[in-house]
Short mmCIF file of C-alpha atoms and ligand atoms in Angstrom, two decimals:
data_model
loop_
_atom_site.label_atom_id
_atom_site.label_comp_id
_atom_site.label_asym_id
_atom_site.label_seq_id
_atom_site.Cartn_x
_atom_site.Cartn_y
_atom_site.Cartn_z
CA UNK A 304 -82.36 -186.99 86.45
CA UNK A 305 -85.69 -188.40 84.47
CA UNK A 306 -83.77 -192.03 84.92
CA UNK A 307 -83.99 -191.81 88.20
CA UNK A 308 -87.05 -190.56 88.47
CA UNK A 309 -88.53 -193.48 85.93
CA UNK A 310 -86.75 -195.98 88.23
CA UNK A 311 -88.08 -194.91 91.39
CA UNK A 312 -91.99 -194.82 89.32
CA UNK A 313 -90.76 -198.31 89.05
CA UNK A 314 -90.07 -198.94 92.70
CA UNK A 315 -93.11 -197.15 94.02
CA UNK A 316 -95.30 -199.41 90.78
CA UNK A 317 -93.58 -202.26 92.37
CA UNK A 318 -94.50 -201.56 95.72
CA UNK A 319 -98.00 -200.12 94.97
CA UNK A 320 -99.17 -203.91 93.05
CA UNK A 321 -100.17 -201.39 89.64
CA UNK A 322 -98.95 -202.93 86.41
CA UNK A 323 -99.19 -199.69 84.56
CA UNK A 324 -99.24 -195.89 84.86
CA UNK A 325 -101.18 -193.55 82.35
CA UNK A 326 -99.71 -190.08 82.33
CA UNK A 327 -101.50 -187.16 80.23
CA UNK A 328 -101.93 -183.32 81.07
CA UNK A 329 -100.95 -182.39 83.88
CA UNK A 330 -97.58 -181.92 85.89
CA UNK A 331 -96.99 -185.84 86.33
CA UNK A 332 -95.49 -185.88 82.96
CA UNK A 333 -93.25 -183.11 83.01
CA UNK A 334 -91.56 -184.17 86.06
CA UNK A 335 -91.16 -187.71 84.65
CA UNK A 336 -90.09 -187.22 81.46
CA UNK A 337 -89.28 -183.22 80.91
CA UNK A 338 -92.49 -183.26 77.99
CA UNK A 339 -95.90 -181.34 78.86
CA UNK A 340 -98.78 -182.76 76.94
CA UNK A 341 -101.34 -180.13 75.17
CA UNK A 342 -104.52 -179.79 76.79
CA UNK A 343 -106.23 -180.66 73.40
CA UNK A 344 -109.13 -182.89 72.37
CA UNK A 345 -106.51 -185.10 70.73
CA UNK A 346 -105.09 -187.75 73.35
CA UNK A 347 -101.27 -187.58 74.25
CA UNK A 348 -100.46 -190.05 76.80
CA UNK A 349 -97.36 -191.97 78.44
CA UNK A 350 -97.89 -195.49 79.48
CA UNK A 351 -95.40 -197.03 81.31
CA UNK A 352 -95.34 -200.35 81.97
CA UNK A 353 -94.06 -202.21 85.55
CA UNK A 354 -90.71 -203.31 84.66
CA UNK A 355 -90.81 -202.44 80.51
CA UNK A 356 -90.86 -199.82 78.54
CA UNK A 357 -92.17 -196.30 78.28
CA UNK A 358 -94.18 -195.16 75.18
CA UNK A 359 -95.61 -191.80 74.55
CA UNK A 360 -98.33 -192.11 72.91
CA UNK A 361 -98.73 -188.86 70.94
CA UNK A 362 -100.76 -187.15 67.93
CA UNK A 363 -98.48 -186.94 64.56
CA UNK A 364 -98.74 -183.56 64.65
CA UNK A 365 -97.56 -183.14 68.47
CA UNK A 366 -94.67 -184.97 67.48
CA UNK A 367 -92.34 -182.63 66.12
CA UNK A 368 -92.53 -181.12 69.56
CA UNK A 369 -91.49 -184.08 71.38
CA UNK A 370 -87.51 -184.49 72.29
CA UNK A 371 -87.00 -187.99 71.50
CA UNK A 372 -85.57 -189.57 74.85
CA UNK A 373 -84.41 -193.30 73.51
CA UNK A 374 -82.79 -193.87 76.91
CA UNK A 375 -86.97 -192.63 78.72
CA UNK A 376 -89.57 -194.00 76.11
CA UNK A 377 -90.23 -194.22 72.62
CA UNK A 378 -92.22 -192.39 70.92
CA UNK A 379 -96.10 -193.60 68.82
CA UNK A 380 -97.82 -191.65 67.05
CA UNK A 381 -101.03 -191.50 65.77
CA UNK A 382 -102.81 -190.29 62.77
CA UNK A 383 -105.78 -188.32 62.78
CA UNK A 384 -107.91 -191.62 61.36
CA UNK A 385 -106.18 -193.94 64.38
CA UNK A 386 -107.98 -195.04 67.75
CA UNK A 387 -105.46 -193.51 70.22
CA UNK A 388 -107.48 -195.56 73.24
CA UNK A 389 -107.45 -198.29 71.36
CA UNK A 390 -103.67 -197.74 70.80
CA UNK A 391 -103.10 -197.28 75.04
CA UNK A 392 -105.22 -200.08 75.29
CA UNK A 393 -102.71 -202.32 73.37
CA UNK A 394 -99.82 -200.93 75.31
CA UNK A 395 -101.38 -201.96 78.80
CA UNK A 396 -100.80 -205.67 77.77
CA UNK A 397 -101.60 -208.26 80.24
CA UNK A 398 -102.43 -205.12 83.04
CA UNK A 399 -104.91 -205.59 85.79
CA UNK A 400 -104.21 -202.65 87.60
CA UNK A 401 -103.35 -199.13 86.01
CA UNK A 402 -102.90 -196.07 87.99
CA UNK A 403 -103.79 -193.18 85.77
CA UNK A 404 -102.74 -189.23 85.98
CA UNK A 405 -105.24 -186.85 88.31
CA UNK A 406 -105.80 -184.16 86.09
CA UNK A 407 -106.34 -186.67 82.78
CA UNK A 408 -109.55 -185.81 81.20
CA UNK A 409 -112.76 -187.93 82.17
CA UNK A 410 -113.24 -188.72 78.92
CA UNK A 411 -110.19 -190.58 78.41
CA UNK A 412 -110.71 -192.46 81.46
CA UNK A 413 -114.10 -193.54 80.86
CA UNK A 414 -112.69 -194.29 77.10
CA UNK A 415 -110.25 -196.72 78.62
CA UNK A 416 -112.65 -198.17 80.99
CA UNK A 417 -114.79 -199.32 77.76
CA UNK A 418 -111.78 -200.31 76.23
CA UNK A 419 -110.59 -202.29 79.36
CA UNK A 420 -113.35 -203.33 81.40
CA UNK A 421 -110.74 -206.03 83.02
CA UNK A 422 -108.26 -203.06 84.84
CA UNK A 423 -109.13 -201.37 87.88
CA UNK A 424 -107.97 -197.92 87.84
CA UNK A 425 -106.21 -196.02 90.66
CA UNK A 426 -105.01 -192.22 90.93
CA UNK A 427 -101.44 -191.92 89.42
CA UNK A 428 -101.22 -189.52 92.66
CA UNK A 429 -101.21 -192.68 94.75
CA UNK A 430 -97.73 -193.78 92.76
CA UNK A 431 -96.20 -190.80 91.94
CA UNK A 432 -97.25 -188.04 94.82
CA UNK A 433 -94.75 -189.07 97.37
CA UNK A 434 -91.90 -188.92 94.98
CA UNK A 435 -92.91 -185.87 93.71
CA UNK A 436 -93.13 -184.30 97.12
CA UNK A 437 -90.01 -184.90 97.91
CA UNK A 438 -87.25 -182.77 96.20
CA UNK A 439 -83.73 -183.34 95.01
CA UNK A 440 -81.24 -180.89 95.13
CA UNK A 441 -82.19 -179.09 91.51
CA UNK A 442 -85.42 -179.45 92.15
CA UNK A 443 -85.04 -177.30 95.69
CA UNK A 444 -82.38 -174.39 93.72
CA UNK A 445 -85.34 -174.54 91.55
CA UNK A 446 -87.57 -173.47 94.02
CA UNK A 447 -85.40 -171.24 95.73
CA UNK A 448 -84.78 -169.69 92.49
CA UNK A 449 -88.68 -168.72 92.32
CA UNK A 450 -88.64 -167.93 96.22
CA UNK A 451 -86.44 -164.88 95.42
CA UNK A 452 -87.92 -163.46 92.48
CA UNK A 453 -91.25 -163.39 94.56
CA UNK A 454 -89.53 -161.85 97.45
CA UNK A 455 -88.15 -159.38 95.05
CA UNK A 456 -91.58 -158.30 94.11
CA UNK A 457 -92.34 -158.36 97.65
CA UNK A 458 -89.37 -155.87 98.55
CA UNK A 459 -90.58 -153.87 95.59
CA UNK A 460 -94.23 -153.77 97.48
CA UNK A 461 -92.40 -152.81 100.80
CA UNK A 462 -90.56 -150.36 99.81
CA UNK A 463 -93.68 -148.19 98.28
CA UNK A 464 -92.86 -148.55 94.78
CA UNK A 465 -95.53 -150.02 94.04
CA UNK A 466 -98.55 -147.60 94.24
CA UNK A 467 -101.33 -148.75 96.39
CA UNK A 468 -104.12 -145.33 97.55
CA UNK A 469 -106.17 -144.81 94.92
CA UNK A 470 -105.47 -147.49 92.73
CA UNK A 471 -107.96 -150.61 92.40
CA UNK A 472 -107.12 -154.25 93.61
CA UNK A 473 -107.44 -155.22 90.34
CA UNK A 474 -104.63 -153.08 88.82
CA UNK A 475 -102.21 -153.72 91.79
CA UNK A 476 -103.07 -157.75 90.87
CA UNK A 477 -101.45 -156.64 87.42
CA UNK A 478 -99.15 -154.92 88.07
CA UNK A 479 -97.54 -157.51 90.73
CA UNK A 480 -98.19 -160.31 88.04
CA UNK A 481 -95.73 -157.67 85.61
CA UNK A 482 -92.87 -157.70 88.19
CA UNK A 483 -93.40 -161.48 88.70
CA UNK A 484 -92.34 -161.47 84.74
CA UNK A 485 -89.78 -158.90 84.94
CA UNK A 486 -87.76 -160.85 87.77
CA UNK A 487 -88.23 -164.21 86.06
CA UNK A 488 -91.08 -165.92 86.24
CA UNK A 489 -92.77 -167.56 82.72
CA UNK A 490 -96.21 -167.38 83.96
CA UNK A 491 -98.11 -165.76 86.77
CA UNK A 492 -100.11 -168.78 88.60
CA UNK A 493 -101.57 -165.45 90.49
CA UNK A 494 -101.98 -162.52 92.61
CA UNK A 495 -104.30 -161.94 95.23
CA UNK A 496 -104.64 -158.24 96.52
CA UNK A 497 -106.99 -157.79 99.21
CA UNK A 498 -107.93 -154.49 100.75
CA UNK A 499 -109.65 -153.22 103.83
CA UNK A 500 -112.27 -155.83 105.13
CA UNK A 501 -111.49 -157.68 101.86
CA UNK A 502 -108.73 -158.84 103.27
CA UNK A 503 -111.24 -160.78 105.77
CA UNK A 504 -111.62 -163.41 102.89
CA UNK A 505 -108.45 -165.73 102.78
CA UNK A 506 -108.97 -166.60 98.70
CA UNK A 507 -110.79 -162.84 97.57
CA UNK A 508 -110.89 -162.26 93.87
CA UNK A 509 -109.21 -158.46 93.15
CA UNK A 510 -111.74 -155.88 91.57
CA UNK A 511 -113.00 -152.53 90.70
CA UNK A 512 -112.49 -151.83 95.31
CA UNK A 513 -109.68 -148.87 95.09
CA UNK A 514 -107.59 -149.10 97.96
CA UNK A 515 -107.90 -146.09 100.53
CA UNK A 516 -105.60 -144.74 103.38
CA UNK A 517 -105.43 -146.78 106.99
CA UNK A 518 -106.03 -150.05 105.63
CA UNK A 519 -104.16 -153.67 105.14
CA UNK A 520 -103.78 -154.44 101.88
CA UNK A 521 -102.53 -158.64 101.28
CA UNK A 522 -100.66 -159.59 98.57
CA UNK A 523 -100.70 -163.69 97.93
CA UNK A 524 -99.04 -163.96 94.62
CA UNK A 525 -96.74 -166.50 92.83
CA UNK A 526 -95.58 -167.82 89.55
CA UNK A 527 -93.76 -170.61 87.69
CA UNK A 528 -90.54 -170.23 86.45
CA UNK A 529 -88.99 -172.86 84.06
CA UNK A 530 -86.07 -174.72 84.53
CA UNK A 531 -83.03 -174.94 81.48
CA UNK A 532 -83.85 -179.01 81.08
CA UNK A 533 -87.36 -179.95 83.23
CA UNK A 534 -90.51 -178.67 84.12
CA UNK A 535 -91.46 -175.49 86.21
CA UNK A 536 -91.21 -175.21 89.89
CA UNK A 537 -93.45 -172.60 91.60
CA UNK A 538 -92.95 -169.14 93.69
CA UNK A 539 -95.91 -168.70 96.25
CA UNK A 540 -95.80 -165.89 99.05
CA UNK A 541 -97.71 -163.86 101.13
CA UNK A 542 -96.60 -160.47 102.85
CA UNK A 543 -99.34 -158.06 104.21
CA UNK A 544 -98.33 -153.75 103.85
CA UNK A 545 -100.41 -151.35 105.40
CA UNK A 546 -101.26 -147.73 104.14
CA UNK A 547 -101.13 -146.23 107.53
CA UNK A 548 -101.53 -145.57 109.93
CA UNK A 549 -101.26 -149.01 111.84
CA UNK A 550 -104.06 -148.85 114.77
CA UNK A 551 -103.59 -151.17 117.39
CA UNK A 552 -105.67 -153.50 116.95
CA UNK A 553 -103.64 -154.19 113.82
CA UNK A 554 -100.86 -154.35 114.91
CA UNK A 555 -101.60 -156.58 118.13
CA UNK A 556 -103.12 -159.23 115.70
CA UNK A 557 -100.36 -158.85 113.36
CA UNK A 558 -97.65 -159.68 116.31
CA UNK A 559 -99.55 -162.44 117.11
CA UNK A 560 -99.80 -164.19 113.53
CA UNK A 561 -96.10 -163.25 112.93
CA UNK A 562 -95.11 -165.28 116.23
CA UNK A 563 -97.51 -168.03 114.94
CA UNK A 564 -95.68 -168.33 111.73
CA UNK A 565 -92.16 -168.37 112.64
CA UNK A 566 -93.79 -170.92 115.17
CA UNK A 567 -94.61 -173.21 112.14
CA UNK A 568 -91.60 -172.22 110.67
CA UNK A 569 -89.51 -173.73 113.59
CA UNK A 570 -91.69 -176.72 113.83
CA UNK A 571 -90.78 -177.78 110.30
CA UNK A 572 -88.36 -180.44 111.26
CA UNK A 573 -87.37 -183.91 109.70
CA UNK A 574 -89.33 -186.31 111.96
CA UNK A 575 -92.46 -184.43 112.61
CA UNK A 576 -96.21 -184.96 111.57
CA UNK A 577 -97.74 -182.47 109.50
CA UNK A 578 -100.26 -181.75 111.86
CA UNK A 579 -97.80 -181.34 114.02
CA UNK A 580 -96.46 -178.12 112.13
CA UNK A 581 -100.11 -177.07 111.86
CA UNK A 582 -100.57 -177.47 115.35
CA UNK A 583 -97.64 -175.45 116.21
CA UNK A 584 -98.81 -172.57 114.56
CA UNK A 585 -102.37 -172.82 115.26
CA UNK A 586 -101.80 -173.37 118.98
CA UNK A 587 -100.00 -169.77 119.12
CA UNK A 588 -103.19 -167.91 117.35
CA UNK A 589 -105.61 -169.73 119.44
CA UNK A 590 -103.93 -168.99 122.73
CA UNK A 591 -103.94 -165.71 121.84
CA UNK A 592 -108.10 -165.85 121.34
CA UNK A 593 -108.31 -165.67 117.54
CA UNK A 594 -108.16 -169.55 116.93
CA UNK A 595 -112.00 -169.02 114.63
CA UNK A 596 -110.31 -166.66 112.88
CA UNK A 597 -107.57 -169.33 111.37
CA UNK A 598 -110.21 -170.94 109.60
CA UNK A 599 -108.13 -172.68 106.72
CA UNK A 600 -104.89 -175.02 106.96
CA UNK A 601 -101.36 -174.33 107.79
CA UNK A 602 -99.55 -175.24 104.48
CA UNK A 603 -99.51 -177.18 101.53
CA UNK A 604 -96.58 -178.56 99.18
CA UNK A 605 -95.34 -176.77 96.10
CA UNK A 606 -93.23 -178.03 93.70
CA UNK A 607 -94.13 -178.14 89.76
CA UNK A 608 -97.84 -177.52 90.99
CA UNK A 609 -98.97 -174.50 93.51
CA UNK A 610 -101.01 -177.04 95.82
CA UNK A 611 -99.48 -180.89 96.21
CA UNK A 612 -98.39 -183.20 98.84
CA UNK A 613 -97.48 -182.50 101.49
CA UNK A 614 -100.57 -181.10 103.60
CA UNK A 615 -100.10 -179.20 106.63
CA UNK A 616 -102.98 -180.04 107.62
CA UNK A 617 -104.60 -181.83 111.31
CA UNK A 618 -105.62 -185.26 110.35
CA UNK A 619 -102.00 -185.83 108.20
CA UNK A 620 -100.02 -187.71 110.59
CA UNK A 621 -97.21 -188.21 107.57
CA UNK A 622 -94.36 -187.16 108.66
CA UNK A 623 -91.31 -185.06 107.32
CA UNK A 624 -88.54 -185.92 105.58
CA UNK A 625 -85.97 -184.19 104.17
CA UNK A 626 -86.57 -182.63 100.76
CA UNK A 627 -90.02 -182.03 101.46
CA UNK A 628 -90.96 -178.73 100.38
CA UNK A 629 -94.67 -177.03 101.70
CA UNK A 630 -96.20 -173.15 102.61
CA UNK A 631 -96.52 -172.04 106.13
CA UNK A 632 -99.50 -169.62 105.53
CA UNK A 633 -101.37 -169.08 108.84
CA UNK A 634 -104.29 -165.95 108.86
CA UNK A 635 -106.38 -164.13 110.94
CA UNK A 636 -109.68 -163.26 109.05
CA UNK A 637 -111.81 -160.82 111.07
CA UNK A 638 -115.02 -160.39 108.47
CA UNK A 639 -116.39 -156.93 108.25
CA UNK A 640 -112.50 -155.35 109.49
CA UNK A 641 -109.31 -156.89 108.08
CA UNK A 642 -107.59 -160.06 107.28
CA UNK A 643 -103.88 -160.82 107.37
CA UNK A 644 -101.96 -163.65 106.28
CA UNK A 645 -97.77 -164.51 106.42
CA UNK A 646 -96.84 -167.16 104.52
CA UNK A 647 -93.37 -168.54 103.41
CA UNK A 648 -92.09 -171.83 101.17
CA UNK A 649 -90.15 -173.84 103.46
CA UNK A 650 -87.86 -176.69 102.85
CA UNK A 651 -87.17 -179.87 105.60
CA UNK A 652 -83.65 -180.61 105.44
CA UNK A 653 -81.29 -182.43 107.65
CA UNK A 654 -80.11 -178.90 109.05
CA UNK A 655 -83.30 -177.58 110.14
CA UNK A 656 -86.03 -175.99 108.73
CA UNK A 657 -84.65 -174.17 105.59
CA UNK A 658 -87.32 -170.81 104.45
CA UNK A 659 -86.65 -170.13 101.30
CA UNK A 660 -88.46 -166.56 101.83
CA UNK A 661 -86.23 -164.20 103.69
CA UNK A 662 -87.67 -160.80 102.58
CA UNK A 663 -89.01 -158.70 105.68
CA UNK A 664 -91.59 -160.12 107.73
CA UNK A 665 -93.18 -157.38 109.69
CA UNK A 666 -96.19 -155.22 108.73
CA UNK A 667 -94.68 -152.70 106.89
CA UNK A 668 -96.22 -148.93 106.59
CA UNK A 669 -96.07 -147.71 103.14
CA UNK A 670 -96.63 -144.19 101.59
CA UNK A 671 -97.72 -145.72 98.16
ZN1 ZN B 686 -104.61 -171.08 98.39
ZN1 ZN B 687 -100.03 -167.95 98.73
ZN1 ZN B 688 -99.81 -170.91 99.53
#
């Protein structure tokens, strides 16, 4: 699996005119090479040169940690007196062109730009984020693995076990984040619970507001869970309950954004544009006169990060493939009232759209 994945980093290098990539913290790394650096002070690094080797540059007392991989990279470390960009510096050879890992520290960038005033540094994103966004078979049971312990916890929140009237946001945020554990997960990424006009704000932070009676309450959350031999793949789902009774103006929006979804849904074929799948939800709110109140994109991709390629998004006329993996998340945000959102991880594959979210989609009254 990390062969491949080193060969086609070799292709894309090829094809992309960079001589070297720099991976550090981040999710780059573990998808490569099945090692996540520590976000310390202390520089670990992979530098992998266009048609050579792979070294991991690494602190001596990170090493331990490291599974050596003779058939991936080899492995230098570096004492507590060594230059590590110095080190990386040396590895990059005759390089004129290094692409180099989003989420790497500034520091260590400008570091290497001192050290090699001669390379011109590009995002590793611009190598890398295609092949990350689109998955292989383990990497989508991965995912679907994660879909269905969210949509257990989403069951759980359906079927009114897990209190809601009287309770704040803030401990319904934990107690979600608990049942993400329970069914799986190794971390909690997180768990948005919105109540009453809070809803209204797609991204609201859960506080001291205690939920009441007659009122939607949205539940965004998702996790990571690990995989036996590779990184983490992430869960991420919305499903909206309300604490009754539904009022009609609820429930007309809510029929509309549910038809807008499984609009996107349905859109989600090999061959079409992102915006595309956007569009085909969007048009479906906006005919129906709430199109202000869908104020934020359709999707984004998921994989071993929450948020990556691919955008649904208008303006991202890339188009789908199979494997690709992305949200379908459309709202309707009406400030000062209520807010809902749907949202599902859906797969392109040659059979159709493939959700890997099947629990209930409706807006489902609880007694909790
Ligand atoms: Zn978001
Ligand atoms: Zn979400
Ligand atoms: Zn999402």
């Amino acid at each position: 699996m990390f062969g491949e994945r080193l060969d086609r980093v070799q292709g894309a290098m090829a094809a992309a005119g960079v001589d070297v990539v720099l991976l550090s913290v981040g999710p780059d790394l573990p998808w490569l090479v099945g090692y996540e650096a520590m976000p310390l002070e202390r520089l670990t690094m992979l530098v992998v040169e266009r048609g050579g080797a792979a070294t991991l540059v690494v602190p001596r007392l990170e090493a331990p940690r490291v599974v050596e991989r003779g058939d991936l990279f080899t492995i230098r470390p570096w004492d507590e007196t060594d230059d590590p960009i110095a080190i990386v510096g040396e590895l990059m050879g005759r390089a004129t062109s290094a692409a180099i890992g989003d989420r790497t520290w500034a520091r260590f960038l400008v570091d290497l730009h001192r050290q090699r005033p001669d390379v011109v540094f590009h995002r590793a994103s611009e190598v890398v984020g295609p092949l990350r966004a689109v998955k292989d078979d383990a990497e989508v049971a991965a995912l679907r693995a994660a879909a269905e312990a969210a949509d257990r916890v989403a069951a759980q929140l359906q079927g009114g076990e897990i209190p809601l009237v009287g309770r704040t946001e803030a401990a319904v945020s934990a107690d979600i984040g608990r049942r993400l554990l329970a069914e799986g997960h190794h971390r909690v990424n997180f768990a948005i619970v919105a109540s009453g006009p809070n809803a209204a704000s797609p991204h609201h932070e859960p506080a001291d507001r205690v939920i009441g009676e007659g009122e939607v309450v949205l539940c965004d959350f998702g996790g990571t869970m690990l995989t036996p031999d590779g990184p983490g793949y992430c869960s991420d789902i919305t499903r909206c309950v309300h604490t009754g009774p539904i009022t009609p103006e609820v429930a007309e929006a809510y029929e509309v954004l549910h038809r807008a979804q499984a609009a996107g849904v349905q859109a989600a074929t090999v061959g079409t544009s992102c915006e595309g799948v956007d569009a085909a939800a969007r048009d479906v709110i906006a005919a129906a006169g709430f199109g202000p109140a869908f104020m934020h994109r359709t999707g984004h991709g998921i994989g071993v990060e929450e948020h990556e390629d691919p955008y649904i998004v208008s303006g991202n006329g890339d188009v789908l493939v199979a494997g690709h993996a992305f949200s379908i998340e459309p709202g309707i945000y009406l400030e000062g009232r209520f807010g809902l959102r749907l949202e599902d991880i859906v797969v392109a594959s040659a059979d159709g759209p493939d959700p890997l979210n099947r629990v209930d989609h409706g807006l489902v009254e609880v007694s909790a």
